Short mmCIF file of C-alpha atoms in Angstrom, two decimals:
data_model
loop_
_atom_site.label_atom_id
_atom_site.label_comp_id
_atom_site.label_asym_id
_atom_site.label_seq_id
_atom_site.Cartn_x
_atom_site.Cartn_y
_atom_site.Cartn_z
CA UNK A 1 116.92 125.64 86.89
CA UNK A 2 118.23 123.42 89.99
CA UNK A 3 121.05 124.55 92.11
CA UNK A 4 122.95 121.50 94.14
CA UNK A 5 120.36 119.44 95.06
CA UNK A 6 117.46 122.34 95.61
CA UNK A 7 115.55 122.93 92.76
CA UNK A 8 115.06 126.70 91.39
CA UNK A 9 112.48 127.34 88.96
CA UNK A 10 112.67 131.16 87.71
CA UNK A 11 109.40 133.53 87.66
CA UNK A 12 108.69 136.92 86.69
CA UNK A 13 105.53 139.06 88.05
CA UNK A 14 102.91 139.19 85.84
CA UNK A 15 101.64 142.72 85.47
CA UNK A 16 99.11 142.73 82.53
CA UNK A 17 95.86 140.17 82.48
CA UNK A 18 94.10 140.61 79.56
CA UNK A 19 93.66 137.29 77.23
CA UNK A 20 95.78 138.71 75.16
CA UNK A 21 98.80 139.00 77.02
CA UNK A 22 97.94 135.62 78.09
CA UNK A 23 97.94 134.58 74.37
CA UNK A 24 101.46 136.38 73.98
CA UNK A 25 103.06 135.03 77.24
CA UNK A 26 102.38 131.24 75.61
CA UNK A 27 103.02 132.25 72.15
CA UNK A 28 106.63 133.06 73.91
CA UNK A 29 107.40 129.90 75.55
CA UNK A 30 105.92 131.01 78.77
CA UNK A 31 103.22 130.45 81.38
CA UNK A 32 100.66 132.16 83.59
CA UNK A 33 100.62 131.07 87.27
CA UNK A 34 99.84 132.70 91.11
CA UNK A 35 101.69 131.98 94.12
CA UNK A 36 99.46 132.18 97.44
CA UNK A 37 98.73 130.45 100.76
CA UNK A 38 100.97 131.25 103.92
CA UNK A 39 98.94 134.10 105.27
CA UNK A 40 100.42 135.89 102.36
CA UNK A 41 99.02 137.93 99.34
CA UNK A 42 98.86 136.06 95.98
CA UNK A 43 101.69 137.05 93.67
CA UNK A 44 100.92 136.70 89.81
CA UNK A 45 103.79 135.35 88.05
CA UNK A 46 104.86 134.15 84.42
CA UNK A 47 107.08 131.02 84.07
CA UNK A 48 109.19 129.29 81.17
CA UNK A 49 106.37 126.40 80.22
CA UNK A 50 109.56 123.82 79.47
CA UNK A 51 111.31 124.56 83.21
CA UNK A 52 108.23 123.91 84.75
CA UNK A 53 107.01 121.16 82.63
CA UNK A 54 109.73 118.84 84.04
CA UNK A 55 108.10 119.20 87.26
CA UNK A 56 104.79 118.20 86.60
CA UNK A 57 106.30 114.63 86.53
CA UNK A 58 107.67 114.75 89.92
CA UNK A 59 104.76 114.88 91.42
CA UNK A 60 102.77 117.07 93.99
CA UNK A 61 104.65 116.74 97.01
CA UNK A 62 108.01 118.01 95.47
CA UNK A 63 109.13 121.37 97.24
CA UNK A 64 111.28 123.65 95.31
CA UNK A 65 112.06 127.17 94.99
CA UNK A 66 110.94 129.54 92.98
CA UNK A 67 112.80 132.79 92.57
CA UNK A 68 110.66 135.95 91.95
CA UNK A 69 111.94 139.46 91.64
CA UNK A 70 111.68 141.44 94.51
CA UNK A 71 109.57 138.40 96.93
CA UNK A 72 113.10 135.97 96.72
CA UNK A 73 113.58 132.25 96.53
CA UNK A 74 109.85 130.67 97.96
CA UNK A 75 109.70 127.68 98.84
CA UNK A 76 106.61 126.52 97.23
CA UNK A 77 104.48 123.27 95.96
CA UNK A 78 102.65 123.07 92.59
CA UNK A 79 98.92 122.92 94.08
CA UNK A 80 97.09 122.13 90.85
CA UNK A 81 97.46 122.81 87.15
CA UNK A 82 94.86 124.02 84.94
CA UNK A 83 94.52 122.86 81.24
CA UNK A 84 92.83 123.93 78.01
CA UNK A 85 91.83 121.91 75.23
CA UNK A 86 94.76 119.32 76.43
CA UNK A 87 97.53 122.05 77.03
CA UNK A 88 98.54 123.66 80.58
CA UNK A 89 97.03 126.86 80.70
CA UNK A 90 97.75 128.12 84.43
CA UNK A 91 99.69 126.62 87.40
CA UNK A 92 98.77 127.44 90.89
CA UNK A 93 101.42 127.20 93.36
CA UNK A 94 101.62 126.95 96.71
CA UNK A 95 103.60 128.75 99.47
CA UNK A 96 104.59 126.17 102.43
CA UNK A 97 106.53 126.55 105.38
CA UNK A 98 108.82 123.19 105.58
CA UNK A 99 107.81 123.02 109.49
CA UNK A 100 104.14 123.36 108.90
CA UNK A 101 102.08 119.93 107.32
CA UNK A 102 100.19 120.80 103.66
CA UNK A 103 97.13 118.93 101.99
CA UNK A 104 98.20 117.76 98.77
CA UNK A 105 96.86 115.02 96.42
CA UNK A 106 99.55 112.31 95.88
CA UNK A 107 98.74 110.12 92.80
CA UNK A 108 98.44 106.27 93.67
CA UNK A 109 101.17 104.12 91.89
CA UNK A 110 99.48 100.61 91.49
CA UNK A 111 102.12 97.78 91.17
CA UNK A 112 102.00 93.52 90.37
CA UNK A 113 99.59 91.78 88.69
CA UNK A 114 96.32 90.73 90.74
CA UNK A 115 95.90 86.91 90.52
CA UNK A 116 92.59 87.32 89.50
CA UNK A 117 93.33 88.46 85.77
CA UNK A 118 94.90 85.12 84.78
CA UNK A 119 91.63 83.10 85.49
CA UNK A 120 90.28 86.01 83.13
CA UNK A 121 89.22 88.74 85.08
CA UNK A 122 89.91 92.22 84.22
CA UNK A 123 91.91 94.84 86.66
CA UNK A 124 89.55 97.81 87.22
CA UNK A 125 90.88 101.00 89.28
CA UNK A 126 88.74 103.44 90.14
CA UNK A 127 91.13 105.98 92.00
CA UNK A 128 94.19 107.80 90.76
CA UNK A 129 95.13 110.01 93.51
CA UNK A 130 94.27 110.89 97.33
CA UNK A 131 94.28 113.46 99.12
CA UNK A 132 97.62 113.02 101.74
CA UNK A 133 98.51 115.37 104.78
CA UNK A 134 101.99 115.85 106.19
CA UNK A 135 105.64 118.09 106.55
CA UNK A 136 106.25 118.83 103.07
CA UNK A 137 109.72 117.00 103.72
CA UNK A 138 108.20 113.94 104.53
CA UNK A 139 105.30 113.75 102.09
CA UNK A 140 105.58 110.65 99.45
CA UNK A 141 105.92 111.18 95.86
CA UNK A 142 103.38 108.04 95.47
CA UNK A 143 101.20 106.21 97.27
CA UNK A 144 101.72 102.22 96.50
CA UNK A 145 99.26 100.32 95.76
CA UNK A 146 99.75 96.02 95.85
CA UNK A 147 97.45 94.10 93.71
CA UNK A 148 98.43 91.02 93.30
CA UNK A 149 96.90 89.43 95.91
CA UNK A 150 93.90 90.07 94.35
CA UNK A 151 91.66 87.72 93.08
CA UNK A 152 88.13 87.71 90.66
CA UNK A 153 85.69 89.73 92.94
CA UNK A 154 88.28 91.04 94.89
CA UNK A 155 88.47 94.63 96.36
CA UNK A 156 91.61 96.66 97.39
CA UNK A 157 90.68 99.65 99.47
CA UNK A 158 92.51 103.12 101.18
CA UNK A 159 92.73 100.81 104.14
CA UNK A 160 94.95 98.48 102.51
CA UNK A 161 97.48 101.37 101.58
CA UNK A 162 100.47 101.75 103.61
CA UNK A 163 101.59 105.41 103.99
CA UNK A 164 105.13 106.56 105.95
CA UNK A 165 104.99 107.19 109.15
CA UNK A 166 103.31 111.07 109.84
CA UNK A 167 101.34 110.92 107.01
CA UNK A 168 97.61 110.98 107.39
CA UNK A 169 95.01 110.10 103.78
CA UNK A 170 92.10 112.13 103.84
CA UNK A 171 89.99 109.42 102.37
CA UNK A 172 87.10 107.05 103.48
CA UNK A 173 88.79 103.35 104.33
CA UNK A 174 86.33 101.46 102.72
CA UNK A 175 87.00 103.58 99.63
CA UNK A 176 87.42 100.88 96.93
CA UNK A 177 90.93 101.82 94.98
CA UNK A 178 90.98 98.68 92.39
CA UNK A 179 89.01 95.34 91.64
CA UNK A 180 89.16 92.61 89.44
CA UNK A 181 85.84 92.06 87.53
CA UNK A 182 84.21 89.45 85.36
CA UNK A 183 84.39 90.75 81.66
CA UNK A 184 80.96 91.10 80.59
CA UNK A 185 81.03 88.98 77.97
CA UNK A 186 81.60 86.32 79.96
CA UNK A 187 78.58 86.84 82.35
CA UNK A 188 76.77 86.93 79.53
CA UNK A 189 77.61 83.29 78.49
CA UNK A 190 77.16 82.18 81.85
CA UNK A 191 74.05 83.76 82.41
CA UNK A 192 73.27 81.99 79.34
CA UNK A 193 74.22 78.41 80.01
CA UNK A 194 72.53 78.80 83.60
CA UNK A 195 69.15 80.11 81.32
CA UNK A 196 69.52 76.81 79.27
CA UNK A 197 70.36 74.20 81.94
CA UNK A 198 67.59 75.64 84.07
CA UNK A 199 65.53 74.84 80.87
CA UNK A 200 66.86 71.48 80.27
CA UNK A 201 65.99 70.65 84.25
CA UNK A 202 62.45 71.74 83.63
CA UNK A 203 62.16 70.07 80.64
CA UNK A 204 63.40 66.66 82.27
CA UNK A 205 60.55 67.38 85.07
CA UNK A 206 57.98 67.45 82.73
CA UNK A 207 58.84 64.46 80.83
CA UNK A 208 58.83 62.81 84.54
CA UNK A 209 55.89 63.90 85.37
#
């Protein structure tokens, strides 16, 4: 699969499309996938499901080659993967040129533990992934996220993300990434214990009066 330190992922070119041969392909260890983009035409291809399973934990932004019969080693991206009742079902890769920046969504990697959770609050992230553009040689595998500065109420947004230098996020900066939130439960109390010492007041009032 890897050769030195490029890594080669073997394809063949899918010729039949019928859900059956689909069904076959799998049955057989193997995968249904396109390669387009580049101002080229989309090439169908089959793939060994295991070989290109290991690369679906490296991330987005890792180039390799893939080797088809006839087209030659292309240096391509895995653009997005398509899944069926929990299993991969189609992978669509992507055809860069290593001088020329790509769109690709990076996941966010959120690290530390926000302050705010050991006075009880509860870490809430709303936002796995963003959208990234750069060189494909210079795109991060992850985007960090810090949030242990955080405290109850607290809001960590896309502006607070530091990205390499030549990288641009194709997100909103006010985008809210995590927050630490009041468990319900305890609102509840409280609202309850305001409810009854907003009763007690008034009933002290009256008495007064």
């Amino acid at each position: 699969m890897s050769k030195g330190n490029t890594v080669q992922l073997q394809a063949d070119v899918r010729n039949e499309f019928t859900r059956a041969s689909r069904r076959v392909l799998r049955e057989n260890g193997g995968i249904p996938g396109v390669v387009y983009g580049g101002g080229e035409e989309s090439i169908p291809v089959a793939v060994n499901f295991k070989d290109t399973a290991k690369l679906f934990h490296t991330g987005r932004s890792e180039v390799f080659q893939l080797d088809i019969p006839g087209s030659g080693k292309i240096p391509v991206l895995i653009k997005d993967i398509q899944k069926r009742r929990g299993t991969v079902s189609h992978v669509d890769f992507l055809r860069i040129s290593m001088n020329k920046p790509v769109r690709v969504s990076i996941p966010v990697d959120y690290h530390g533990t926000a302050v705010g959770t050991k006075s009880g609050g509860i870490l809430q992230t709303q936002v796995t992934e963003i959208e990234v553009e750069g060189l494909p040689g210079e795109l991060p595998s992850t985007l960090e996220a810090d949030v242990s500065a955080l405290e109850i109420g607290d809001k960590l947004t896309v502006a607070d993300i530091k990205v390499p230098e030549g990288i641009t996020l194709h997100a909103s900066d006010e985008e809210v990434l995590a927050t630490v939130i009041v468990p319900r439960a305890v609102e509840a109390e409280e609202t309850e214990d305001e409810a009854d010492a907003k009763e007690a007041n008034a009933g002290e009032t009256a008495e007064e009066s």
